[in-house]
Amino acid sequence: MSKALPWIYLVLAALGAFLPWQANLEFMQASATGGFDLAGFIADANITAASRSLSRDLLIAASAFSIWIVFEGRRLQVKGWRLTLLACVTVSFACGGPLFLYLRERRLNELNTNASEMSPENSSA
């Protein structure tokens, strides 16, 4: 297993937090109310066929990935998997998704380390 992979996921999670929120802040600054106008955001996300395609694609992918996070997080007993779902909703899916992948890789590395330590060739019999 690549030792770089978890760190790649962590960098993507950081970018996934920063870049969408940079655009969200621009949206809020351009808003007449100066705050986050959810109805206006949804309207803007559905203005063109291209934006509708991206919005629907994200909705379906994020839904499927969120279901997988729940089942995979429980199956592997990944610490913090619930926080990744919260990050998906409050920060961005682009942050929460890679954050879960980072935590999952760490857990898989931990399980592999534990399995290799308990293997018969590592025991002093």
PDB file of C-alpha atoms in Angstrom:
ATOM      1  CA  MET A   1       0.000   0.000   0.000  1.00  0.00           C
ATOM      2  CA  SER A   2       1.306   3.430  -0.887  1.00  0.00           C
ATOM      3  CA  LYS A   3       2.310   5.571   2.062  1.00  0.00           C
ATOM      4  CA  ALA A   4       1.731   8.671  -0.075  1.00  0.00           C
ATOM      5  CA  LEU A   5      -1.909   7.869  -0.836  1.00  0.00           C
ATOM      6  CA  PRO A   6      -3.356   8.990   2.526  1.00  0.00           C
ATOM      7  CA  TRP A   7      -1.496  12.286   2.224  1.00  0.00           C
ATOM      8  CA  ILE A   8      -2.789  12.806  -1.307  1.00  0.00           C
ATOM      9  CA  TYR A   9      -6.329  12.342   0.048  1.00  0.00           C
ATOM     10  CA  LEU A  10      -5.616  14.795   2.867  1.00  0.00           C
ATOM     11  CA  VAL A  11      -4.358  17.439   0.413  1.00  0.00           C
ATOM     12  CA  LEU A  12      -7.482  16.888  -1.719  1.00  0.00           C
ATOM     13  CA  ALA A  13      -9.663  17.293   1.388  1.00  0.00           C
ATOM     14  CA  ALA A  14      -7.953  20.606   2.186  1.00  0.00           C
ATOM     15  CA  LEU A  15      -8.408  21.804  -1.397  1.00  0.00           C
ATOM     16  CA  GLY A  16     -11.993  20.537  -1.262  1.00  0.00           C
ATOM     17  CA  ALA A  17     -12.609  22.730   1.765  1.00  0.00           C
ATOM     18  CA  PHE A  18     -10.857  25.823   0.440  1.00  0.00           C
ATOM     19  CA  LEU A  19     -11.855  26.021  -3.230  1.00  0.00           C
ATOM     20  CA  PRO A  20     -15.643  25.511  -2.904  1.00  0.00           C
ATOM     21  CA  TRP A  21     -15.798  27.925   0.022  1.00  0.00           C
ATOM     22  CA  GLN A  22     -13.840  30.485  -1.935  1.00  0.00           C
ATOM     23  CA  ALA A  23     -16.631  30.349  -4.527  1.00  0.00           C
ATOM     24  CA  ASN A  24     -19.293  30.364  -1.778  1.00  0.00           C
ATOM     25  CA  LEU A  25     -17.811  33.542  -0.320  1.00  0.00           C
ATOM     26  CA  GLU A  26     -17.878  35.161  -3.770  1.00  0.00           C
ATOM     27  CA  PHE A  27     -21.520  34.117  -4.081  1.00  0.00           C
ATOM     28  CA  MET A  28     -22.354  35.616  -0.671  1.00  0.00           C
ATOM     29  CA  GLN A  29     -20.576  38.876  -1.503  1.00  0.00           C
ATOM     30  CA  ALA A  30     -22.550  39.152  -4.752  1.00  0.00           C
ATOM     31  CA  SER A  31     -25.833  38.381  -2.976  1.00  0.00           C
ATOM     32  CA  ALA A  32     -28.206  41.280  -2.371  1.00  0.00           C
ATOM     33  CA  THR A  33     -28.611  40.173   1.253  1.00  0.00           C
ATOM     34  CA  GLY A  34     -24.865  39.764   1.808  1.00  0.00           C
ATOM     35  CA  GLY A  35     -25.481  36.287   3.228  1.00  0.00           C
ATOM     36  CA  PHE A  36     -25.928  32.806   1.892  1.00  0.00           C
ATOM     37  CA  ASP A  37     -29.167  32.734  -0.091  1.00  0.00           C
ATOM     38  CA  LEU A  38     -29.929  29.016  -0.472  1.00  0.00           C
ATOM     39  CA  ALA A  39     -32.799  29.560  -2.930  1.00  0.00           C
ATOM     40  CA  GLY A  40     -30.580  31.811  -5.051  1.00  0.00           C
ATOM     41  CA  PHE A  41     -27.746  29.297  -4.908  1.00  0.00           C
ATOM     42  CA  ILE A  42     -30.010  26.480  -6.103  1.00  0.00           C
ATOM     43  CA  ALA A  43     -31.441  28.719  -8.826  1.00  0.00           C
ATOM     44  CA  ASP A  44     -27.932  29.624 -10.017  1.00  0.00           C
ATOM     45  CA  ALA A  45     -26.911  25.966  -9.963  1.00  0.00           C
ATOM     46  CA  ASN A  46     -29.783  25.184 -12.333  1.00  0.00           C
ATOM     47  CA  ILE A  47     -29.474  28.137 -14.722  1.00  0.00           C
ATOM     48  CA  THR A  48     -27.942  26.261 -17.685  1.00  0.00           C
ATOM     49  CA  ALA A  49     -27.991  22.693 -18.915  1.00  0.00           C
ATOM     50  CA  ALA A  50     -24.288  22.393 -18.022  1.00  0.00           C
ATOM     51  CA  SER A  51     -24.815  23.592 -14.454  1.00  0.00           C
ATOM     52  CA  ARG A  52     -27.846  21.283 -14.071  1.00  0.00           C
ATOM     53  CA  SER A  53     -25.741  18.375 -15.305  1.00  0.00           C
ATOM     54  CA  LEU A  54     -22.980  19.117 -12.793  1.00  0.00           C
ATOM     55  CA  SER A  55     -25.464  19.654  -9.944  1.00  0.00           C
ATOM     56  CA  ARG A  56     -27.275  16.386 -10.632  1.00  0.00           C
ATOM     57  CA  ASP A  57     -24.021  14.509 -11.108  1.00  0.00           C
ATOM     58  CA  LEU A  58     -22.758  15.804  -7.748  1.00  0.00           C
ATOM     59  CA  LEU A  59     -26.046  15.004  -6.003  1.00  0.00           C
ATOM     60  CA  ILE A  60     -26.062  11.387  -7.184  1.00  0.00           C
ATOM     61  CA  ALA A  61     -22.337  10.794  -6.604  1.00  0.00           C
ATOM     62  CA  ALA A  62     -22.430  12.422  -3.155  1.00  0.00           C
ATOM     63  CA  SER A  63     -25.498  10.370  -2.189  1.00  0.00           C
ATOM     64  CA  ALA A  64     -23.907   7.084  -3.263  1.00  0.00           C
ATOM     65  CA  PHE A  65     -20.577   7.936  -1.646  1.00  0.00           C
ATOM     66  CA  SER A  66     -22.291   8.986   1.598  1.00  0.00           C
ATOM     67  CA  ILE A  67     -24.088   5.632   1.803  1.00  0.00           C
ATOM     68  CA  TRP A  68     -20.761   3.903   1.207  1.00  0.00           C
ATOM     69  CA  ILE A  69     -19.119   6.012   3.932  1.00  0.00           C
ATOM     70  CA  VAL A  70     -21.703   4.782   6.456  1.00  0.00           C
ATOM     71  CA  PHE A  71     -21.300   1.107   5.594  1.00  0.00           C
ATOM     72  CA  GLU A  72     -17.526   1.173   5.057  1.00  0.00           C
ATOM     73  CA  GLY A  73     -16.953   3.310   8.149  1.00  0.00           C
ATOM     74  CA  ARG A  74     -18.865   0.842  10.291  1.00  0.00           C
ATOM     75  CA  ARG A  75     -17.362  -2.249   8.634  1.00  0.00           C
ATOM     76  CA  LEU A  76     -13.775  -1.115   9.124  1.00  0.00           C
ATOM     77  CA  GLN A  77     -14.469   0.778  12.364  1.00  0.00           C
ATOM     78  CA  VAL A  78     -12.946   3.933  10.897  1.00  0.00           C
ATOM     79  CA  LYS A  79     -12.522   6.533  13.630  1.00  0.00           C
ATOM     80  CA  GLY A  80     -14.190   9.810  12.696  1.00  0.00           C
ATOM     81  CA  TRP A  81     -16.308   8.544   9.793  1.00  0.00           C
ATOM     82  CA  ARG A  82     -19.357  10.403  11.126  1.00  0.00           C
ATOM     83  CA  LEU A  83     -17.416  13.668  11.077  1.00  0.00           C
ATOM     84  CA  THR A  84     -16.739  13.161   7.382  1.00  0.00           C
ATOM     85  CA  LEU A  85     -20.483  13.079   6.708  1.00  0.00           C
ATOM     86  CA  LEU A  86     -20.843  16.290   8.684  1.00  0.00           C
ATOM     87  CA  ALA A  87     -18.025  17.811   6.615  1.00  0.00           C
ATOM     88  CA  CYS A  88     -19.818  16.740   3.420  1.00  0.00           C
ATOM     89  CA  VAL A  89     -22.896  18.707   4.458  1.00  0.00           C
ATOM     90  CA  THR A  90     -21.384  21.716   6.207  1.00  0.00           C
ATOM     91  CA  VAL A  91     -18.114  22.277   4.340  1.00  0.00           C
ATOM     92  CA  SER A  92     -18.357  20.477   0.997  1.00  0.00           C
ATOM     93  CA  PHE A  93     -18.543  17.001  -0.427  1.00  0.00           C
ATOM     94  CA  ALA A  94     -15.165  17.735  -2.013  1.00  0.00           C
ATOM     95  CA  CYS A  95     -13.775  17.986   1.536  1.00  0.00           C
ATOM     96  CA  GLY A  96     -15.694  15.222   3.325  1.00  0.00           C
ATOM     97  CA  GLY A  97     -15.199  12.582   0.619  1.00  0.00           C
ATOM     98  CA  PRO A  98     -11.394  12.755   0.462  1.00  0.00           C
ATOM     99  CA  LEU A  99     -11.270  13.167   4.256  1.00  0.00           C
ATOM    100  CA  PHE A 100     -13.046   9.824   4.627  1.00  0.00           C
ATOM    101  CA  LEU A 101     -10.656   8.236   2.122  1.00  0.00           C
ATOM    102  CA  TYR A 102      -7.740   9.564   4.189  1.00  0.00           C
ATOM    103  CA  LEU A 103      -9.179   8.106   7.417  1.00  0.00           C
ATOM    104  CA  ARG A 104      -9.980   4.825   5.659  1.00  0.00           C
ATOM    105  CA  GLU A 105      -6.416   4.488   4.299  1.00  0.00           C
ATOM    106  CA  ARG A 106      -5.020   5.137   7.762  1.00  0.00           C
ATOM    107  CA  ARG A 107      -7.312   2.433   9.166  1.00  0.00           C
ATOM    108  CA  LEU A 108      -6.347  -0.045   6.434  1.00  0.00           C
ATOM    109  CA  ASN A 109      -2.663   0.629   7.107  1.00  0.00           C
ATOM    110  CA  GLU A 110      -3.291   0.086  10.816  1.00  0.00           C
ATOM    111  CA  LEU A 111      -5.091  -3.214  10.139  1.00  0.00           C
ATOM    112  CA  ASN A 112      -2.312  -4.371   7.810  1.00  0.00           C
ATOM    113  CA  THR A 113       0.339  -3.505  10.391  1.00  0.00           C
ATOM    114  CA  ASN A 114      -1.553  -5.410  13.095  1.00  0.00           C
ATOM    115  CA  ALA A 115      -2.041  -8.407  10.802  1.00  0.00           C
ATOM    116  CA  SER A 116       1.648  -8.547   9.877  1.00  0.00           C
ATOM    117  CA  GLU A 117       2.679  -8.319  13.539  1.00  0.00           C
ATOM    118  CA  MET A 118       0.435 -11.282  14.377  1.00  0.00           C
ATOM    119  CA  SER A 119       1.466 -13.419  11.391  1.00  0.00           C
ATOM    120  CA  PRO A 120       3.208 -16.756  12.177  1.00  0.00           C
ATOM    121  CA  GLU A 121       6.454 -15.745  10.457  1.00  0.00           C
ATOM    122  CA  ASN A 122       6.802 -12.800  12.883  1.00  0.00           C
ATOM    123  CA  SER A 123       6.237 -14.865  16.024  1.00  0.00           C
ATOM    124  CA  SER A 124       9.214 -16.251  17.916  1.00  0.00           C
ATOM    125  CA  ALA A 125       8.087 -19.812  18.468  1.00  0.00           C
TER     126      ALA A 125
END
